[in-house]
Amino acid sequence: MADSPQTLLRARVGAAVAVAFGNDVEAPEPLVVPTSDPRHGDYTSPVPMALARTLGRPPHELAQRLAEALDVLDVATTPEVVRPGFVNLRLDQGWLAGRIAELVGDARLGIDPSSSPTRVVIDYSGPNVAKAMHVGHLRSTIIGDCLANLVELLGHDVERVNHVGDWGTQFGMLIALLDEVGRPGRDGSASLAEVEDLYRRANARFADDEEFRARARRRVVDLQSGDAEARDTWRWLVALSMAENQAVYDRLGVRHLEVRGESTYQPMLGEVVADLEAAGLVVVDNGAKCVFVDGFTNTEGEPLPLIVQKADGGYNYDTTDLAALRNRVEQGAGRLVYVVDAGQSQHFEMVFAVARMAGWLPEGVEATHVAFGLVLGEGGRRLRTRTGDSVRLVDLLDEAVARARSFVVERAEERAQAVPDDVDEVARVVGVGAVKYADLSQHRQSNYVLSFDRMLSLKGNTAPYLQYAYARIHSILREAGWAEGAPGGGVAVVLDEPQELELAKRLVATGDVVRRAAEDHLPNHLCTHLFELAQAYHQFYEHCPVLRSPEPLRSSRLALCEVTAATLRLGLGLLGIEVLDRI
Ligand code: ARG
């Protein structure tokens, strides 16, 4: 089957390694990488460099042998051997043209599903009950949603899991206070803000009221032992919080998440600890049941344990994650992904290590903590409101949409155009898209400064830039009558101009980029690709007339437009960002 060039060339290089150096020589990764300088071709194989040591031969000689064994002439021009020991490859124009013609009207844009699909559980968002989601949860939600989209496109069976913080001692305090003051709001419907206020009050009482503390502790025990009234209050809190969270998900346009909160694993916690004890992994330290893991120490350099049961008998966040992990693997997961802030790195490293020791995370099952940095305010400090509270997600989205709206209105006025009738819809798509893209286009490990001006700029690597590019291409396709799909019968594509060739090379690489973004859990790879693609399109459009060209050139160039628009739509869709045909 046809495939994206890097994937295709990888397979060819892999085969050539066996031919040139024998079957026992393992082909060293990476087999093929895109070049950064077009003078060196489009792709290069660093395999000879990597094999020089193992085989004890000069890399240049190995490169020659590899080039001779390479069977690529249907895809690329003759491989070029360069010093000190690389094999450079340049895509064949005929192959490229044929590939573009294949991509016209292909909803998957030639991205083949994986030949070894597996069940991938992606754990993201994870808000806490009785607290509003804040910007910290923003990153988890949108990065997780994007990764799930990527993995799903690649043909895996994806489970989107919301590990909601819906269990713990804080519920004892909340229930104890609600026992006293009753539920706020009319007919039991309160706002999350009112519940947050209760939370603050409960915390204060817990800090300086002995009697309240004792009652709160009793109520936790009641809740855990299934006391009907305590359960009822707890359920009310969970439902109220989740309804409000759902409103945020709806606004963000993220796909449906399966809510499997911490409470789900409650019945499994005792067994988790018992099994760890039976495996001889538990050490009792000051009454707490601990598992020590090699290589983990505290700031004083002393061994640091994972506490799986506190001295008072209570279980914690760690125990719950162990139970959840074990459960997910038992249910058939082949890969576990956790999209959680970098502050929890040690937690996940230790949970994975303990799970491996206990045999709950077998060899073939991969577990990854996809960590991310902080969202900072202008000035580089943690994002805070004027009153010092953490910023709520909804307020952030409201602001982005309001600013997008003024931006659309101003732009229309500048151009002496009418303000679009659907200005609110445009503002929503552009504003929410801008917030998401500003996040996803950063390397997730770095902290980033949230700047509305930058994210809404039409110049630069932003959602509006890509959305406007999409709308412009769409209007060309509309004018040509191609908007509802290309004319049947196939298009003969020619790539004589350098700008056509450059655009085509970027278009065919999308599948490779999607695969790399999914593998490295890095959505910013995809953002960079879309941005560079839009720039290449811009160059093409400057130099190559489309609608004014005679046939068959006109159709060939419309094909490039069509595949570019489809790539932007698919790519932005994978990022969870909408496009508009007209802006
Ligand atoms: N509720 C947690 C928090 O707000 C995030 C949960 C992440 N997922 C997990 N399996 N621990 O920090």
mmCIF file of N, CA and C in Angstrom, residues 122-128 133-149 160-164 248-249 252 254-255 257 317 337-342 344 348 368-375 393 435-436 439-440 444 448 521 523 575:
data_model
loop_
_atom_site.group_PDB
_atom_site.id
_atom_site.type_symbol
_atom_site.label_atom_id
_atom_site.label_comp_id
_atom_site.label_asym_id
_atom_site.label_seq_id
_atom_site.Cartn_x
_atom_site.Cartn_y
_atom_site.Cartn_z
ATOM 1 N N ILE A 122 -5.979 6.410 27.579
ATOM 2 C CA ILE A 122 -5.406 7.739 27.789
ATOM 3 C C ILE A 122 -6.162 8.418 28.922
ATOM 4 N N ASP A 123 -5.424 8.736 29.967
ATOM 5 C CA ASP A 123 -5.976 9.301 31.194
ATOM 6 C C ASP A 123 -5.681 10.793 31.159
ATOM 7 N N TYR A 124 -6.725 11.601 31.028
ATOM 8 C CA TYR A 124 -6.474 13.043 30.980
ATOM 9 C C TYR A 124 -7.643 13.830 31.548
ATOM 10 N N SER A 125 -7.409 15.104 31.733
ATOM 11 C CA SER A 125 -8.324 16.074 32.333
ATOM 12 C C SER A 125 -8.277 15.969 33.851
ATOM 13 N N GLY A 126 -8.910 14.943 34.435
ATOM 14 C CA GLY A 126 -8.772 14.676 35.872
ATOM 15 C C GLY A 126 -9.071 15.837 36.805
ATOM 16 N N PRO A 127 -10.210 16.521 36.626
ATOM 17 C CA PRO A 127 -10.535 17.607 37.563
ATOM 18 C C PRO A 127 -10.908 17.035 38.927
ATOM 19 N N ASN A 128 -11.047 17.915 39.906
ATOM 20 C CA ASN A 128 -11.399 17.468 41.250
ATOM 21 C C ASN A 128 -12.798 17.948 41.619
ATOM 22 N N MET A 133 -12.509 23.637 37.502
ATOM 23 C CA MET A 133 -11.304 23.354 36.712
ATOM 24 C C MET A 133 -10.536 24.645 36.532
ATOM 25 N N HIS A 134 -9.246 24.569 36.600
ATOM 26 C CA HIS A 134 -8.432 25.769 36.379
ATOM 27 C C HIS A 134 -7.508 25.540 35.188
ATOM 28 N N VAL A 135 -6.665 26.525 34.892
ATOM 29 C CA VAL A 135 -5.832 26.413 33.692
ATOM 30 C C VAL A 135 -4.920 25.193 33.704
ATOM 31 N N GLY A 136 -4.565 24.726 34.888
ATOM 32 C CA GLY A 136 -3.742 23.512 34.952
ATOM 33 C C GLY A 136 -4.450 22.344 34.284
ATOM 34 N N HIS A 137 -5.785 22.285 34.443
ATOM 35 C CA HIS A 137 -6.530 21.193 33.809
ATOM 36 C C HIS A 137 -6.723 21.438 32.313
ATOM 37 N N LEU A 138 -6.557 22.684 31.906
ATOM 38 C CA LEU A 138 -6.687 23.020 30.479
ATOM 39 C C LEU A 138 -5.687 22.231 29.656
ATOM 40 N N ARG A 139 -4.436 22.271 30.103
ATOM 41 C CA ARG A 139 -3.401 21.609 29.316
ATOM 42 C C ARG A 139 -3.683 20.115 29.219
ATOM 43 N N SER A 140 -3.994 19.514 30.359
ATOM 44 C CA SER A 140 -4.245 18.075 30.350
ATOM 45 C C SER A 140 -5.384 17.732 29.390
ATOM 46 N N THR A 141 -6.451 18.530 29.447
ATOM 47 C CA THR A 141 -7.636 18.211 28.649
ATOM 48 C C THR A 141 -7.347 18.337 27.157
ATOM 49 N N ILE A 142 -6.706 19.426 26.753
ATOM 50 C CA ILE A 142 -6.543 19.583 25.311
ATOM 51 C C ILE A 142 -5.385 18.765 24.747
ATOM 52 N N ILE A 143 -4.326 18.565 25.541
ATOM 53 C CA ILE A 143 -3.236 17.702 25.053
ATOM 54 C C ILE A 143 -3.755 16.260 24.973
ATOM 55 N N GLY A 144 -4.468 15.848 26.014
ATOM 56 C CA GLY A 144 -4.994 14.479 26.045
ATOM 57 C C GLY A 144 -5.964 14.215 24.906
ATOM 58 N N ASP A 145 -6.854 15.174 24.668
ATOM 59 C CA ASP A 145 -7.842 15.024 23.596
ATOM 60 C C ASP A 145 -7.125 14.883 22.250
ATOM 61 N N CYS A 146 -6.099 15.707 22.032
ATOM 62 C CA CYS A 146 -5.345 15.654 20.773
ATOM 63 C C CYS A 146 -4.627 14.313 20.626
ATOM 64 N N LEU A 147 -3.959 13.862 21.684
ATOM 65 C CA LEU A 147 -3.228 12.591 21.595
ATOM 66 C C LEU A 147 -4.191 11.444 21.306
ATOM 67 N N ALA A 148 -5.351 11.503 21.947
ATOM 68 C CA ALA A 148 -6.349 10.451 21.708
ATOM 69 C C ALA A 148 -6.798 10.475 20.243
ATOM 70 N N ASN A 149 -6.992 11.669 19.686
ATOM 71 C CA ASN A 149 -7.380 11.772 18.272
ATOM 72 C C ASN A 149 -6.317 11.175 17.360
ATOM 73 N N ARG A 160 -10.737 6.993 26.407
ATOM 74 C CA ARG A 160 -10.467 8.317 26.971
ATOM 75 C C ARG A 160 -11.026 8.319 28.390
ATOM 76 N N VAL A 161 -10.125 8.306 29.357
ATOM 77 C CA VAL A 161 -10.552 8.116 30.742
ATOM 78 C C VAL A 161 -10.339 9.372 31.584
ATOM 79 N N ASN A 162 -11.361 9.747 32.305
ATOM 80 C CA ASN A 162 -11.298 10.902 33.191
ATOM 81 C C ASN A 162 -11.184 10.420 34.642
ATOM 82 N N HIS A 163 -9.976 10.490 35.172
ATOM 83 C CA HIS A 163 -9.686 10.026 36.535
ATOM 84 C C HIS A 163 -10.014 11.173 37.503
ATOM 85 N N VAL A 164 -11.301 11.396 37.684
ATOM 86 C CA VAL A 164 -11.765 12.540 38.476
ATOM 87 C C VAL A 164 -11.432 12.345 39.961
ATOM 88 N N VAL A 248 -17.704 22.947 30.505
ATOM 89 C CA VAL A 248 -16.383 23.367 30.013
ATOM 90 C C VAL A 248 -15.951 22.488 28.833
ATOM 91 N N TYR A 249 -16.166 21.180 28.953
ATOM 92 C CA TYR A 249 -15.806 20.281 27.843
ATOM 93 C C TYR A 249 -16.577 20.654 26.586
ATOM 94 N N LEU A 252 -15.054 23.673 25.075
ATOM 95 C CA LEU A 252 -13.756 23.355 24.468
ATOM 96 C C LEU A 252 -13.925 22.456 23.251
ATOM 97 N N VAL A 254 -14.104 19.219 23.320
ATOM 98 C CA VAL A 254 -13.320 17.991 23.412
ATOM 99 C C VAL A 254 -14.263 16.796 23.325
ATOM 100 N N ARG A 255 -13.724 15.693 22.879
ATOM 101 C CA ARG A 255 -14.541 14.493 22.706
ATOM 102 C C ARG A 255 -14.964 13.926 24.063
ATOM 103 N N LEU A 257 -15.390 11.963 27.311
ATOM 104 C CA LEU A 257 -14.473 11.246 28.191
ATOM 105 C C LEU A 257 -15.273 10.316 29.087
ATOM 106 N N TYR A 317 -3.889 8.620 47.102
ATOM 107 C CA TYR A 317 -3.796 8.835 45.646
ATOM 108 C C TYR A 317 -2.928 7.767 44.974
ATOM 109 N N VAL A 337 -1.352 5.782 28.963
ATOM 110 C CA VAL A 337 -0.831 7.140 28.820
ATOM 111 C C VAL A 337 -1.491 8.011 29.883
ATOM 112 N N TYR A 338 -0.689 8.785 30.597
ATOM 113 C CA TYR A 338 -1.214 9.678 31.631
ATOM 114 C C TYR A 338 -0.791 11.099 31.300
ATOM 115 N N VAL A 339 -1.762 11.942 30.992
ATOM 116 C CA VAL A 339 -1.443 13.334 30.653
ATOM 117 C C VAL A 339 -1.667 14.170 31.909
ATOM 118 N N VAL A 340 -0.611 14.359 32.663
ATOM 119 C CA VAL A 340 -0.710 15.007 33.968
ATOM 120 C C VAL A 340 0.505 15.935 34.152
ATOM 121 N N ASP A 341 0.306 17.044 34.868
ATOM 122 C CA ASP A 341 1.374 18.029 35.001
ATOM 123 C C ASP A 341 2.686 17.436 35.511
ATOM 124 N N ALA A 342 3.779 18.125 35.150
ATOM 125 C CA ALA A 342 5.120 17.617 35.438
ATOM 126 C C ALA A 342 5.382 17.496 36.936
ATOM 127 N N GLN A 344 3.821 15.895 38.949
ATOM 128 C CA GLN A 344 3.499 14.546 39.419
ATOM 129 C C GLN A 344 4.417 13.478 38.816
ATOM 130 N N PHE A 348 4.253 9.224 39.250
ATOM 131 C CA PHE A 348 4.036 8.228 38.203
ATOM 132 C C PHE A 348 5.236 7.294 38.053
ATOM 133 N N THR A 368 3.314 5.479 30.076
ATOM 134 C CA THR A 368 4.013 6.754 29.874
ATOM 135 C C THR A 368 3.329 7.876 30.633
ATOM 136 N N HIS A 369 4.113 8.622 31.368
ATOM 137 C CA HIS A 369 3.600 9.859 31.939
ATOM 138 C C HIS A 369 3.909 10.969 30.943
ATOM 139 N N VAL A 370 2.886 11.498 30.315
ATOM 140 C CA VAL A 370 3.051 12.601 29.377
ATOM 141 C C VAL A 370 2.954 13.887 30.205
ATOM 142 N N ALA A 371 4.118 14.382 30.599
ATOM 143 C CA ALA A 371 4.161 15.508 31.532
ATOM 144 C C ALA A 371 4.102 16.827 30.780
ATOM 145 N N PHE A 372 3.592 17.843 31.445
ATOM 146 C CA PHE A 372 3.576 19.167 30.809
ATOM 147 C C PHE A 372 3.857 20.237 31.853
ATOM 148 N N GLY A 373 4.294 21.407 31.368
ATOM 149 C CA GLY A 373 4.677 22.513 32.240
ATOM 150 C C GLY A 373 3.503 23.401 32.610
ATOM 151 N N LEU A 374 3.843 24.556 33.152
ATOM 152 C CA LEU A 374 2.825 25.476 33.676
ATOM 153 C C LEU A 374 2.365 26.481 32.630
ATOM 154 N N VAL A 375 1.170 27.014 32.860
ATOM 155 C CA VAL A 375 0.702 28.156 32.090
ATOM 156 C C VAL A 375 1.015 29.390 32.934
ATOM 157 N N LEU A 393 -10.964 28.290 33.905
ATOM 158 C CA LEU A 393 -10.963 27.986 32.489
ATOM 159 C C LEU A 393 -12.026 28.758 31.729
ATOM 160 N N VAL A 435 -6.856 29.619 21.851
ATOM 161 C CA VAL A 435 -6.416 29.157 23.181
ATOM 162 C C VAL A 435 -5.798 27.762 23.069
ATOM 163 N N LYS A 436 -6.475 26.890 22.357
ATOM 164 C CA LYS A 436 -5.977 25.519 22.243
ATOM 165 C C LYS A 436 -4.661 25.461 21.489
ATOM 166 N N ASP A 439 -1.522 26.547 23.207
ATOM 167 C CA ASP A 439 -1.043 25.527 24.124
ATOM 168 C C ASP A 439 -0.359 24.383 23.369
ATOM 169 N N LEU A 440 -1.048 23.863 22.368
ATOM 170 C CA LEU A 440 -0.543 22.670 21.675
ATOM 171 C C LEU A 440 0.701 22.945 20.851
ATOM 172 N N ARG A 444 5.274 20.541 25.025
ATOM 173 C CA ARG A 444 4.464 20.431 26.241
ATOM 174 C C ARG A 444 5.274 20.492 27.542
ATOM 175 N N TYR A 448 4.608 27.988 29.474
ATOM 176 C CA TYR A 448 4.447 29.022 28.462
ATOM 177 C C TYR A 448 3.635 30.183 29.004
ATOM 178 N N HIS A 521 4.234 11.646 21.719
ATOM 179 C CA HIS A 521 3.220 12.381 22.481
ATOM 180 C C HIS A 521 3.490 13.881 22.413
ATOM 181 N N PRO A 523 2.110 17.003 20.364
ATOM 182 C CA PRO A 523 1.245 17.668 19.375
ATOM 183 C C PRO A 523 1.947 18.816 18.643
ATOM 184 N N LEU A 575 -6.069 18.353 16.243
ATOM 185 C CA LEU A 575 -5.711 19.209 17.379
ATOM 186 C C LEU A 575 -6.964 19.616 18.160
#
